[in-house]
C-alpha cells in the first residue's frame, strides 16, 4: 500500500496580531503612495496590549497622520472593544521614523549610484511558485486555508455567528497521491476568538456548519477530522494575548510552505524593495509558465545585489514536469519577463496605493485587477514560442 502523503498550510485572519501589524504597515504605505509614488517606505509595526509602535525609514514629500491611519485600520479590522484585545480609540500609538539611509537611497535612485540604472533595494533571493492543482494555480492547502479565514471574517462582520471576535487562524491538511494530485481533506482546523460564556459545543457546531463545510465541501469525506478551538476556549485574543509584529507570517503570505521562501517579508515596503517586487515578479513568471502548459509545477528564484540593476541569478525549476527543455524555459523567461527592478515596477504597475488589501489572505492566487502579478497575459506568447 502506498504511504499517505499529507501536506498542510495555515492562514490567519486580519485580526491576528501579526496580520494586524502587516495591515497597518501597508495602510501607511498606501496613504503615502496616494500622495507621493516616489516615496521610499520601510515601515514596521509592533503591538502588545493597548499599544502600537510604528518604526522604520520613510523618505517622502507627503504628509500622513500616522496615528490616524493606525486607528482607522484597527477599527476596520474590528477591534472596537477593549475586551477584544485592543481598542482603536483608546490605544496608544508611538512613532519612531527616520529617513532612508542616503547610502541605500543612491543605489536605488536612477543615475545616483555606481550604476546608471535603478538598482535593487537590497540583496537577497526571492521565490515565485505556481502549480496546476487549483484554478488559482496555487497549492490547494493554502487556497483553502485562506478561504476559511476569509469566511470566518465575513461571518463575523455579517453577524452570521454573533459571538465571534477578530482574532483567528486556520489550517488545512490535504492528502495527495503519489503523483501529487490532491485527493481529500484529512484534517481541518479553525481557532477563532469568541465572546465569553459560549458553550464549546455551540462554537464547534456553528463553525463546522457555517464556515468549514461551505468552504471545503468538495474535499470533505467521512474520515475528515475537524478541530475547532482545540484548547477548549479562545476568549482572550489580539495583542492582549499575543504580541504582533510586521513580517512574521511570510509563509502565510506566499505558498503555505509548498515551495521555498527567500526570507524577506512584504508588508510596509515600497516596491523599490525587491523583497516585495521581485517576489511578485517571480510569481508572475511561474504562473504564466504553468498557465501556458510549459509545466504543471514551477518555481522561480531571482537573486539581487543591492544597488545593481540586473538579477545576479535567475533559476527556473519545474520539478520534472516541464514539457520543453529547462534551458528553453529559462531563455523564454529572460526574453519576455521583467527582471530588472525598474522594469518590474513599470510592467507590473507597482507604484500605486494597492497594498493594504494584499496584507491579509495572501499576496498570491487572488482574483483582483490590482494584483497585476496574477495576470496570465504571456501565455499565448509562451505557447507559440515553445511550439505547444
mmCIF file of C-alpha atoms in Angstrom:
data_model
loop_
_atom_site.group_PDB
_atom_site.id
_atom_site.type_symbol
_atom_site.label_atom_id
_atom_site.label_comp_id
_atom_site.label_asym_id
_atom_site.label_seq_id
_atom_site.Cartn_x
_atom_site.Cartn_y
_atom_site.Cartn_z
ATOM 1 C CA UNK A 1 0.000 0.000 0.000
ATOM 2 C CA UNK A 2 1.293 3.470 -0.926
ATOM 3 C CA UNK A 3 2.190 5.674 2.011
ATOM 4 C CA UNK A 4 -0.124 8.622 2.631
ATOM 5 C CA UNK A 5 1.263 11.978 1.544
ATOM 6 C CA UNK A 6 -0.120 14.684 3.816
ATOM 7 C CA UNK A 7 0.667 18.392 3.349
ATOM 8 C CA UNK A 8 -0.619 21.267 5.466
ATOM 9 C CA UNK A 9 -0.847 25.048 5.200
ATOM 10 C CA UNK A 10 -2.117 27.674 7.616
ATOM 11 C CA UNK A 11 -3.659 31.120 7.338
ATOM 12 C CA UNK A 12 -4.629 33.783 9.868
ATOM 13 C CA UNK A 13 -7.343 36.426 9.949
ATOM 14 C CA UNK A 14 -6.657 40.145 9.718
ATOM 15 C CA UNK A 15 -7.326 40.284 13.477
ATOM 16 C CA UNK A 16 -4.347 38.075 14.286
ATOM 17 C CA UNK A 17 -1.769 40.369 15.981
ATOM 18 C CA UNK A 18 0.933 39.754 13.351
ATOM 19 C CA UNK A 19 -1.502 40.263 10.467
ATOM 20 C CA UNK A 20 -2.858 43.379 12.160
ATOM 21 C CA UNK A 21 0.687 44.775 12.050
ATOM 22 C CA UNK A 22 1.102 43.816 8.388
ATOM 23 C CA UNK A 23 -2.134 45.609 7.551
ATOM 24 C CA UNK A 24 -1.172 48.750 9.481
ATOM 25 C CA UNK A 25 2.230 48.886 7.752
ATOM 26 C CA UNK A 26 0.643 48.539 4.316
ATOM 27 C CA UNK A 27 -2.084 51.063 5.168
ATOM 28 C CA UNK A 28 0.654 53.590 5.953
ATOM 29 C CA UNK A 29 2.420 52.732 2.675
ATOM 30 C CA UNK A 30 -0.838 53.278 0.748
ATOM 31 C CA UNK A 31 -1.510 56.592 2.480
ATOM 32 C CA UNK A 32 1.951 57.808 1.468
ATOM 33 C CA UNK A 33 1.727 56.444 -2.089
ATOM 34 C CA UNK A 34 -1.632 58.208 -2.534
ATOM 35 C CA UNK A 35 0.346 61.470 -2.373
ATOM 36 C CA UNK A 36 3.874 60.514 -3.426
ATOM 37 C CA UNK A 37 4.559 57.468 -5.619
ATOM 38 C CA UNK A 38 8.312 58.136 -5.478
ATOM 39 C CA UNK A 39 8.409 57.727 -1.708
ATOM 40 C CA UNK A 40 10.736 55.245 -0.069
ATOM 41 C CA UNK A 41 8.979 53.362 2.690
ATOM 42 C CA UNK A 42 10.205 50.674 5.062
ATOM 43 C CA UNK A 43 7.558 50.748 7.767
ATOM 44 C CA UNK A 44 7.356 48.221 10.585
ATOM 45 C CA UNK A 45 4.642 47.862 13.202
ATOM 46 C CA UNK A 46 4.629 46.139 16.586
ATOM 47 C CA UNK A 47 1.751 45.783 19.032
ATOM 48 C CA UNK A 48 1.168 44.465 22.526
ATOM 49 C CA UNK A 49 -1.690 45.037 24.965
ATOM 50 C CA UNK A 50 -3.091 48.519 24.281
ATOM 51 C CA UNK A 51 -0.128 49.918 22.379
ATOM 52 C CA UNK A 52 1.083 50.149 18.782
ATOM 53 C CA UNK A 53 4.611 51.164 17.785
ATOM 54 C CA UNK A 54 5.314 52.247 14.191
ATOM 55 C CA UNK A 55 9.000 52.478 13.318
ATOM 56 C CA UNK A 56 11.299 52.414 10.317
ATOM 57 C CA UNK A 57 12.628 54.590 7.490
ATOM 58 C CA UNK A 58 10.432 56.798 5.309
ATOM 59 C CA UNK A 59 11.545 59.422 2.791
ATOM 60 C CA UNK A 60 8.623 61.290 1.235
ATOM 61 C CA UNK A 61 7.155 64.655 0.263
ATOM 62 C CA UNK A 62 3.782 63.528 1.607
ATOM 63 C CA UNK A 63 2.262 64.359 4.957
ATOM 64 C CA UNK A 64 0.450 61.449 6.592
ATOM 65 C CA UNK A 65 -1.136 61.429 10.037
ATOM 66 C CA UNK A 66 0.246 58.042 11.012
ATOM 67 C CA UNK A 67 -1.673 57.675 14.306
ATOM 68 C CA UNK A 68 -4.955 58.268 12.448
ATOM 69 C CA UNK A 69 -4.069 55.644 9.840
ATOM 70 C CA UNK A 70 -3.253 53.200 12.641
ATOM 71 C CA UNK A 71 -6.530 53.839 14.461
ATOM 72 C CA UNK A 72 -8.633 53.656 11.292
ATOM 73 C CA UNK A 73 -7.045 50.344 10.365
ATOM 74 C CA UNK A 74 -7.587 48.847 13.815
ATOM 75 C CA UNK A 75 -11.235 49.936 13.655
ATOM 76 C CA UNK A 76 -11.646 48.460 10.177
ATOM 77 C CA UNK A 77 -10.244 45.136 11.382
ATOM 78 C CA UNK A 78 -12.878 45.062 14.114
ATOM 79 C CA UNK A 79 -11.103 45.926 17.345
ATOM 80 C CA UNK A 80 -13.827 48.209 18.651
ATOM 81 C CA UNK A 81 -13.941 46.999 22.252
ATOM 82 C CA UNK A 82 -11.049 46.765 24.716
ATOM 83 C CA UNK A 83 -12.283 43.276 25.696
ATOM 84 C CA UNK A 84 -11.228 42.024 22.248
ATOM 85 C CA UNK A 85 -7.550 42.713 22.970
ATOM 86 C CA UNK A 86 -7.140 46.358 21.849
ATOM 87 C CA UNK A 87 -9.478 49.267 21.113
ATOM 88 C CA UNK A 88 -8.894 51.699 18.250
ATOM 89 C CA UNK A 89 -9.795 54.957 20.035
ATOM 90 C CA UNK A 90 -8.015 54.427 23.327
ATOM 91 C CA UNK A 91 -4.889 52.524 22.255
ATOM 92 C CA UNK A 92 -1.576 54.359 22.421
ATOM 93 C CA UNK A 93 0.389 54.917 19.193
ATOM 94 C CA UNK A 94 4.127 55.665 19.151
ATOM 95 C CA UNK A 95 6.111 56.517 16.038
ATOM 96 C CA UNK A 96 9.860 56.274 15.534
ATOM 97 C CA UNK A 97 10.613 57.216 11.929
ATOM 98 C CA UNK A 98 13.785 58.378 10.211
ATOM 99 C CA UNK A 99 14.590 58.947 6.539
ATOM 100 C CA UNK A 100 16.039 56.215 4.349
ATOM 101 C CA UNK A 101 19.809 55.896 4.590
ATOM 102 C CA UNK A 102 21.407 58.025 1.825
ATOM 103 C CA UNK A 103 23.782 55.149 1.085
ATOM 104 C CA UNK A 104 20.845 52.903 0.240
ATOM 105 C CA UNK A 105 18.945 55.697 -1.492
ATOM 106 C CA UNK A 106 21.664 56.393 -4.027
ATOM 107 C CA UNK A 107 21.727 52.737 -5.021
ATOM 108 C CA UNK A 108 18.024 52.639 -5.861
ATOM 109 C CA UNK A 109 17.766 56.077 -7.474
ATOM 110 C CA UNK A 110 18.385 56.159 -11.187
ATOM 111 C CA UNK A 111 21.660 57.915 -12.028
ATOM 112 C CA UNK A 112 22.800 58.323 -8.421
ATOM 113 C CA UNK A 113 24.768 55.186 -7.546
ATOM 114 C CA UNK A 114 27.596 53.281 -9.181
ATOM 115 C CA UNK A 115 25.255 52.239 -11.992
ATOM 116 C CA UNK A 116 23.128 54.498 -14.205
ATOM 117 C CA UNK A 117 20.008 52.360 -13.910
ATOM 118 C CA UNK A 118 17.898 51.911 -10.787
ATOM 119 C CA UNK A 119 19.380 49.155 -8.651
ATOM 120 C CA UNK A 120 17.824 46.662 -6.292
ATOM 121 C CA UNK A 121 16.856 47.989 -2.869
ATOM 122 C CA UNK A 122 18.594 45.129 -1.119
ATOM 123 C CA UNK A 123 20.396 41.872 -1.681
ATOM 124 C CA UNK A 124 18.637 38.539 -1.364
ATOM 125 C CA UNK A 125 16.736 35.862 -3.202
ATOM 126 C CA UNK A 126 13.027 35.825 -3.962
ATOM 127 C CA UNK A 127 10.854 32.892 -4.998
ATOM 128 C CA UNK A 128 7.717 32.552 -7.071
ATOM 129 C CA UNK A 129 5.658 29.381 -7.365
ATOM 130 C CA UNK A 130 2.703 28.035 -9.314
ATOM 131 C CA UNK A 131 1.081 24.631 -9.806
ATOM 132 C CA UNK A 132 -1.983 23.424 -11.676
ATOM 133 C CA UNK A 133 -3.834 21.737 -8.799
ATOM 134 C CA UNK A 134 -6.309 24.650 -8.395
ATOM 135 C CA UNK A 135 -7.859 27.252 -10.739
ATOM 136 C CA UNK A 136 -5.767 29.858 -8.906
ATOM 137 C CA UNK A 137 -2.628 27.893 -9.890
ATOM 138 C CA UNK A 138 -1.786 27.687 -6.188
ATOM 139 C CA UNK A 139 -1.409 24.795 -3.750
ATOM 140 C CA UNK A 140 -4.822 23.579 -2.579
ATOM 141 C CA UNK A 141 -3.743 23.655 1.067
ATOM 142 C CA UNK A 142 -3.113 27.408 1.186
ATOM 143 C CA UNK A 143 -6.114 28.241 -1.035
ATOM 144 C CA UNK A 144 -8.489 26.513 1.377
ATOM 145 C CA UNK A 145 -6.740 27.901 4.459
ATOM 146 C CA UNK A 146 -7.140 31.469 3.164
ATOM 147 C CA UNK A 147 -10.768 30.896 2.169
ATOM 148 C CA UNK A 148 -11.567 29.607 5.637
ATOM 149 C CA UNK A 149 -10.124 32.746 7.239
ATOM 150 C CA UNK A 150 -11.939 34.975 4.758
ATOM 151 C CA UNK A 151 -15.185 33.154 5.526
ATOM 152 C CA UNK A 152 -14.522 33.498 9.242
ATOM 153 C CA UNK A 153 -14.155 37.276 8.840
ATOM 154 C CA UNK A 154 -17.198 37.503 6.551
ATOM 155 C CA UNK A 155 -19.433 35.625 9.012
ATOM 156 C CA UNK A 156 -18.159 37.787 11.878
ATOM 157 C CA UNK A 157 -18.818 41.038 10.040
ATOM 158 C CA UNK A 158 -22.295 39.978 8.923
ATOM 159 C CA UNK A 159 -23.120 38.715 12.427
ATOM 160 C CA UNK A 160 -23.853 35.296 10.938
ATOM 161 C CA UNK A 161 -22.282 33.919 14.112
ATOM 162 C CA UNK A 162 -22.854 36.548 16.768
ATOM 163 C CA UNK A 163 -20.145 35.532 19.249
ATOM 164 C CA UNK A 164 -17.062 35.782 17.006
ATOM 165 C CA UNK A 165 -14.200 38.221 17.671
ATOM 166 C CA UNK A 166 -11.461 39.392 15.253
ATOM 167 C CA UNK A 167 -8.560 37.047 16.056
ATOM 168 C CA UNK A 168 -8.432 33.671 14.314
ATOM 169 C CA UNK A 169 -6.430 31.036 12.438
ATOM 170 C CA UNK A 170 -6.993 28.123 10.100
ATOM 171 C CA UNK A 171 -5.000 25.092 8.990
ATOM 172 C CA UNK A 172 -5.779 22.558 6.271
ATOM 173 C CA UNK A 173 -4.166 19.159 5.719
ATOM 174 C CA UNK A 174 -4.686 17.585 2.286
ATOM 175 C CA UNK A 175 -3.922 14.003 1.310
ATOM 176 C CA UNK A 176 -2.149 13.643 -2.052
ATOM 177 C CA UNK A 177 -1.498 10.625 -4.230
ATOM 178 C CA UNK A 178 1.996 9.587 -5.308
ATOM 179 C CA UNK A 179 1.708 11.816 -8.399
ATOM 180 C CA UNK A 180 0.956 14.932 -6.355
ATOM 181 C CA UNK A 181 -2.775 15.006 -7.088
ATOM 182 C CA UNK A 182 -4.936 16.185 -4.157
ATOM 183 C CA UNK A 183 -7.386 13.512 -3.038
ATOM 184 C CA UNK A 184 -9.204 14.680 0.090
ATOM 185 C CA UNK A 185 -9.073 16.842 3.197
ATOM 186 C CA UNK A 186 -7.568 14.806 6.019
ATOM 187 C CA UNK A 187 -7.816 17.462 8.744
ATOM 188 C CA UNK A 188 -9.272 20.973 9.014
ATOM 189 C CA UNK A 189 -8.519 23.264 11.940
ATOM 190 C CA UNK A 190 -10.048 26.599 12.919
ATOM 191 C CA UNK A 191 -9.203 28.520 16.068
ATOM 192 C CA UNK A 192 -11.445 31.538 16.476
ATOM 193 C CA UNK A 193 -11.673 34.158 19.175
ATOM 194 C CA UNK A 194 -15.138 34.361 20.721
ATOM 195 C CA UNK A 195 -17.181 36.033 23.426
ATOM 196 C CA UNK A 196 -17.042 34.592 26.915
ATOM 197 C CA UNK A 197 -19.783 32.338 28.233
ATOM 198 C CA UNK A 198 -20.403 30.436 24.998
ATOM 199 C CA UNK A 199 -20.688 26.650 25.207
ATOM 200 C CA UNK A 200 -17.873 24.835 23.402
ATOM 201 C CA UNK A 201 -20.288 22.537 21.527
ATOM 202 C CA UNK A 202 -22.106 25.601 20.180
ATOM 203 C CA UNK A 203 -18.863 27.136 18.920
ATOM 204 C CA UNK A 204 -17.774 23.884 17.283
ATOM 205 C CA UNK A 205 -21.077 23.133 15.545
ATOM 206 C CA UNK A 206 -21.528 26.708 14.279
ATOM 207 C CA UNK A 207 -18.001 26.881 12.891
ATOM 208 C CA UNK A 208 -18.244 23.483 11.186
ATOM 209 C CA UNK A 209 -21.663 24.115 9.620
ATOM 210 C CA UNK A 210 -21.276 27.788 8.651
ATOM 211 C CA UNK A 211 -17.584 28.067 7.835
ATOM 212 C CA UNK A 212 -15.784 24.753 7.283
ATOM 213 C CA UNK A 213 -18.397 22.851 5.278
ATOM 214 C CA UNK A 214 -19.314 25.672 2.852
ATOM 215 C CA UNK A 215 -15.634 26.290 2.035
ATOM 216 C CA UNK A 216 -14.269 22.736 2.000
ATOM 217 C CA UNK A 217 -17.317 20.675 0.996
ATOM 218 C CA UNK A 218 -15.729 19.298 -2.188
ATOM 219 C CA UNK A 219 -12.827 17.812 -0.210
ATOM 220 C CA UNK A 220 -14.540 16.559 2.945
ATOM 221 C CA UNK A 221 -15.311 12.862 3.378
ATOM 222 C CA UNK A 222 -16.468 10.664 6.242
ATOM 223 C CA UNK A 223 -12.916 10.415 7.589
ATOM 224 C CA UNK A 224 -12.060 14.119 7.584
ATOM 225 C CA UNK A 225 -11.110 15.301 11.060
ATOM 226 C CA UNK A 226 -12.380 18.663 12.349
ATOM 227 C CA UNK A 227 -10.545 20.612 15.048
ATOM 228 C CA UNK A 228 -12.281 23.737 16.363
ATOM 229 C CA UNK A 229 -10.613 25.718 19.168
ATOM 230 C CA UNK A 230 -8.710 22.620 20.296
ATOM 231 C CA UNK A 231 -7.604 24.255 23.575
ATOM 232 C CA UNK A 232 -11.280 24.474 24.524
ATOM 233 C CA UNK A 233 -11.586 28.283 24.675
ATOM 234 C CA UNK A 234 -10.262 31.377 22.869
ATOM 235 C CA UNK A 235 -11.722 34.427 24.629
ATOM 236 C CA UNK A 236 -8.557 36.410 25.232
ATOM 237 C CA UNK A 237 -7.073 37.353 21.854
ATOM 238 C CA UNK A 238 -5.491 40.115 19.817
ATOM 239 C CA UNK A 239 -2.435 41.976 21.130
ATOM 240 C CA UNK A 240 -3.584 41.384 24.721
ATOM 241 C CA UNK A 241 -2.968 37.652 24.333
ATOM 242 C CA UNK A 242 -0.018 37.726 21.945
ATOM 243 C CA UNK A 243 2.422 40.350 20.684
ATOM 244 C CA UNK A 244 2.249 41.218 16.986
ATOM 245 C CA UNK A 245 4.967 42.241 14.536
ATOM 246 C CA UNK A 246 5.125 43.018 10.827
ATOM 247 C CA UNK A 247 6.640 40.278 8.683
ATOM 248 C CA UNK A 248 6.143 37.246 10.902
ATOM 249 C CA UNK A 249 3.684 35.466 8.588
ATOM 250 C CA UNK A 250 5.780 35.167 5.422
ATOM 251 C CA UNK A 251 4.686 31.590 4.680
ATOM 252 C CA UNK A 252 1.023 32.535 5.128
ATOM 253 C CA UNK A 253 1.653 35.422 2.720
ATOM 254 C CA UNK A 254 3.103 33.195 0.000
ATOM 255 C CA UNK A 255 2.567 29.488 -0.721
ATOM 256 C CA UNK A 256 1.828 27.910 2.627
ATOM 257 C CA UNK A 257 5.110 26.075 2.868
ATOM 258 C CA UNK A 258 4.695 24.429 -0.547
ATOM 259 C CA UNK A 259 7.748 25.807 -2.315
ATOM 260 C CA UNK A 260 10.694 27.712 -0.915
ATOM 261 C CA UNK A 261 10.926 31.237 0.522
ATOM 262 C CA UNK A 262 13.825 33.675 0.402
ATOM 263 C CA UNK A 263 13.071 35.042 3.875
ATOM 264 C CA UNK A 264 12.089 38.628 3.084
ATOM 265 C CA UNK A 265 8.708 39.954 4.209
ATOM 266 C CA UNK A 266 6.471 42.178 2.065
ATOM 267 C CA UNK A 267 4.265 44.474 4.124
ATOM 268 C CA UNK A 268 5.300 48.062 4.764
ATOM 269 C CA UNK A 269 7.899 48.032 1.968
ATOM 270 C CA UNK A 270 7.568 50.151 -1.139
ATOM 271 C CA UNK A 271 8.245 48.189 -4.344
ATOM 272 C CA UNK A 272 11.772 49.519 -4.820
ATOM 273 C CA UNK A 273 12.500 46.816 -2.238
ATOM 274 C CA UNK A 274 12.981 43.633 -4.267
ATOM 275 C CA UNK A 275 11.848 41.584 -1.258
ATOM 276 C CA UNK A 276 8.405 42.579 -2.423
ATOM 277 C CA UNK A 277 8.556 43.476 -6.115
ATOM 278 C CA UNK A 278 10.815 40.632 -7.238
ATOM 279 C CA UNK A 279 8.701 38.102 -5.318
ATOM 280 C CA UNK A 280 5.698 39.421 -7.236
ATOM 281 C CA UNK A 281 7.652 39.181 -10.499
ATOM 282 C CA UNK A 282 8.725 35.624 -9.719
ATOM 283 C CA UNK A 283 5.089 34.615 -9.107
ATOM 284 C CA UNK A 284 4.108 36.317 -12.393
ATOM 285 C CA UNK A 285 6.721 34.290 -14.267
ATOM 286 C CA UNK A 286 5.888 30.968 -12.610
ATOM 287 C CA UNK A 287 2.145 31.427 -13.064
ATOM 288 C CA UNK A 288 2.452 32.193 -16.771
ATOM 289 C CA UNK A 289 4.712 29.175 -17.306
ATOM 290 C CA UNK A 290 2.126 26.871 -15.718
ATOM 291 C CA UNK A 291 -0.850 28.603 -17.347
ATOM 292 C CA UNK A 292 0.808 28.188 -20.748
ATOM 293 C CA UNK A 293 1.244 24.469 -20.175
ATOM 294 C CA UNK A 294 5.040 24.570 -20.263
ATOM 295 C CA UNK A 295 4.997 22.732 -16.918
ATOM 296 C CA UNK A 296 2.454 21.627 -14.326
ATOM 297 C CA UNK A 297 4.563 22.967 -11.450
ATOM 298 C CA UNK A 298 7.118 25.760 -11.491
ATOM 299 C CA UNK A 299 9.334 27.576 -9.014
ATOM 300 C CA UNK A 300 11.329 30.664 -9.997
ATOM 301 C CA UNK A 301 14.221 32.069 -7.985
ATOM 302 C CA UNK A 302 15.518 35.589 -8.582
ATOM 303 C CA UNK A 303 18.527 36.948 -6.694
ATOM 304 C CA UNK A 304 19.829 40.535 -6.478
ATOM 305 C CA UNK A 305 22.725 42.617 -5.178
ATOM 306 C CA UNK A 306 21.913 45.952 -3.567
ATOM 307 C CA UNK A 307 22.319 48.833 -5.992
ATOM 308 C CA UNK A 308 22.871 46.541 -9.019
ATOM 309 C CA UNK A 309 20.287 46.810 -11.833
ATOM 310 C CA UNK A 310 20.293 43.180 -13.032
ATOM 311 C CA UNK A 311 19.483 39.982 -11.167
ATOM 312 C CA UNK A 312 22.671 38.151 -10.245
ATOM 313 C CA UNK A 313 20.902 34.845 -10.901
ATOM 314 C CA UNK A 314 17.692 33.511 -12.436
ATOM 315 C CA UNK A 315 16.708 29.887 -11.842
ATOM 316 C CA UNK A 316 13.627 28.006 -13.014
ATOM 317 C CA UNK A 317 12.750 24.591 -11.556
ATOM 318 C CA UNK A 318 9.792 22.635 -12.930
ATOM 319 C CA UNK A 319 10.378 19.504 -10.816
ATOM 320 C CA UNK A 320 10.481 17.250 -13.860
ATOM 321 C CA UNK A 321 7.051 18.400 -15.121
ATOM 322 C CA UNK A 322 8.392 20.563 -17.958
ATOM 323 C CA UNK A 323 7.092 19.895 -21.500
ATOM 324 C CA UNK A 324 10.110 21.532 -23.139
ATOM 325 C CA UNK A 325 13.720 21.784 -22.011
ATOM 326 C CA UNK A 326 14.558 23.786 -18.904
ATOM 327 C CA UNK A 327 17.110 25.730 -20.935
ATOM 328 C CA UNK A 328 14.383 26.794 -23.360
ATOM 329 C CA UNK A 329 12.092 27.858 -20.490
ATOM 330 C CA UNK A 330 14.914 29.896 -18.922
ATOM 331 C CA UNK A 331 15.554 31.525 -22.305
ATOM 332 C CA UNK A 332 11.859 32.492 -22.605
ATOM 333 C CA UNK A 333 11.889 33.916 -19.070
ATOM 334 C CA UNK A 334 14.838 36.190 -19.790
ATOM 335 C CA UNK A 335 13.330 37.237 -23.122
ATOM 336 C CA UNK A 336 9.760 38.021 -22.131
ATOM 337 C CA UNK A 337 9.567 38.914 -18.437
ATOM 338 C CA UNK A 338 10.693 41.931 -16.401
ATOM 339 C CA UNK A 339 13.751 41.123 -14.300
ATOM 340 C CA UNK A 340 15.390 44.484 -13.629
ATOM 341 C CA UNK A 341 13.898 46.342 -10.644
ATOM 342 C CA UNK A 342 12.855 49.341 -12.772
ATOM 343 C CA UNK A 343 11.212 47.082 -15.378
ATOM 344 C CA UNK A 344 9.305 45.157 -12.711
ATOM 345 C CA UNK A 345 7.912 48.392 -11.263
ATOM 346 C CA UNK A 346 6.833 49.592 -14.695
ATOM 347 C CA UNK A 347 5.406 46.403 -16.200
ATOM 348 C CA UNK A 348 3.506 45.377 -13.082
ATOM 349 C CA UNK A 349 2.472 48.987 -12.340
ATOM 350 C CA UNK A 350 3.511 48.743 -8.699
ATOM 351 C CA UNK A 351 3.804 52.430 -7.806
ATOM 352 C CA UNK A 352 0.192 52.697 -6.634
ATOM 353 C CA UNK A 353 -1.634 52.575 -3.299
ATOM 354 C CA UNK A 354 -2.769 48.945 -3.680
ATOM 355 C CA UNK A 355 -1.018 47.276 -0.795
ATOM 356 C CA UNK A 356 -3.306 47.294 2.244
ATOM 357 C CA UNK A 357 -5.566 44.682 0.675
ATOM 358 C CA UNK A 358 -2.600 42.399 -0.003
ATOM 359 C CA UNK A 359 -1.755 42.213 3.694
ATOM 360 C CA UNK A 360 -4.356 39.595 4.696
ATOM 361 C CA UNK A 361 -5.441 36.354 2.991
ATOM 362 C CA UNK A 362 -2.387 36.028 0.778
ATOM 363 C CA UNK A 363 -0.495 38.055 -1.800
ATOM 364 C CA UNK A 364 -0.965 35.373 -4.463
ATOM 365 C CA UNK A 365 -3.806 33.430 -6.038
ATOM 366 C CA UNK A 366 -6.400 36.192 -5.677
ATOM 367 C CA UNK A 367 -8.645 37.497 -8.431
ATOM 368 C CA UNK A 368 -8.175 41.253 -8.159
ATOM 369 C CA UNK A 369 -7.227 43.504 -11.107
ATOM 370 C CA UNK A 370 -4.790 45.417 -8.899
ATOM 371 C CA UNK A 371 -2.821 42.205 -8.327
ATOM 372 C CA UNK A 372 -1.062 42.581 -11.670
ATOM 373 C CA UNK A 373 1.380 39.780 -10.875
ATOM 374 C CA UNK A 374 -1.571 37.369 -11.152
ATOM 375 C CA UNK A 375 -2.130 38.132 -14.840
ATOM 376 C CA UNK A 376 -1.575 35.330 -17.357
ATOM 377 C CA UNK A 377 -1.107 37.657 -20.300
ATOM 378 C CA UNK A 378 2.064 35.952 -21.542
ATOM 379 C CA UNK A 379 0.556 32.501 -22.056
ATOM 380 C CA UNK A 380 -0.199 32.727 -25.798
ATOM 381 C CA UNK A 381 3.269 34.094 -26.492
ATOM 382 C CA UNK A 382 4.917 31.360 -24.436
ATOM 383 C CA UNK A 383 2.878 28.632 -26.115
ATOM 384 C CA UNK A 384 3.762 29.929 -29.565
ATOM 385 C CA UNK A 385 7.481 30.189 -28.895
ATOM 386 C CA UNK A 386 7.541 26.845 -27.137
ATOM 387 C CA UNK A 387 5.775 25.181 -30.047
ATOM 388 C CA UNK A 388 2.900 23.915 -27.896
#
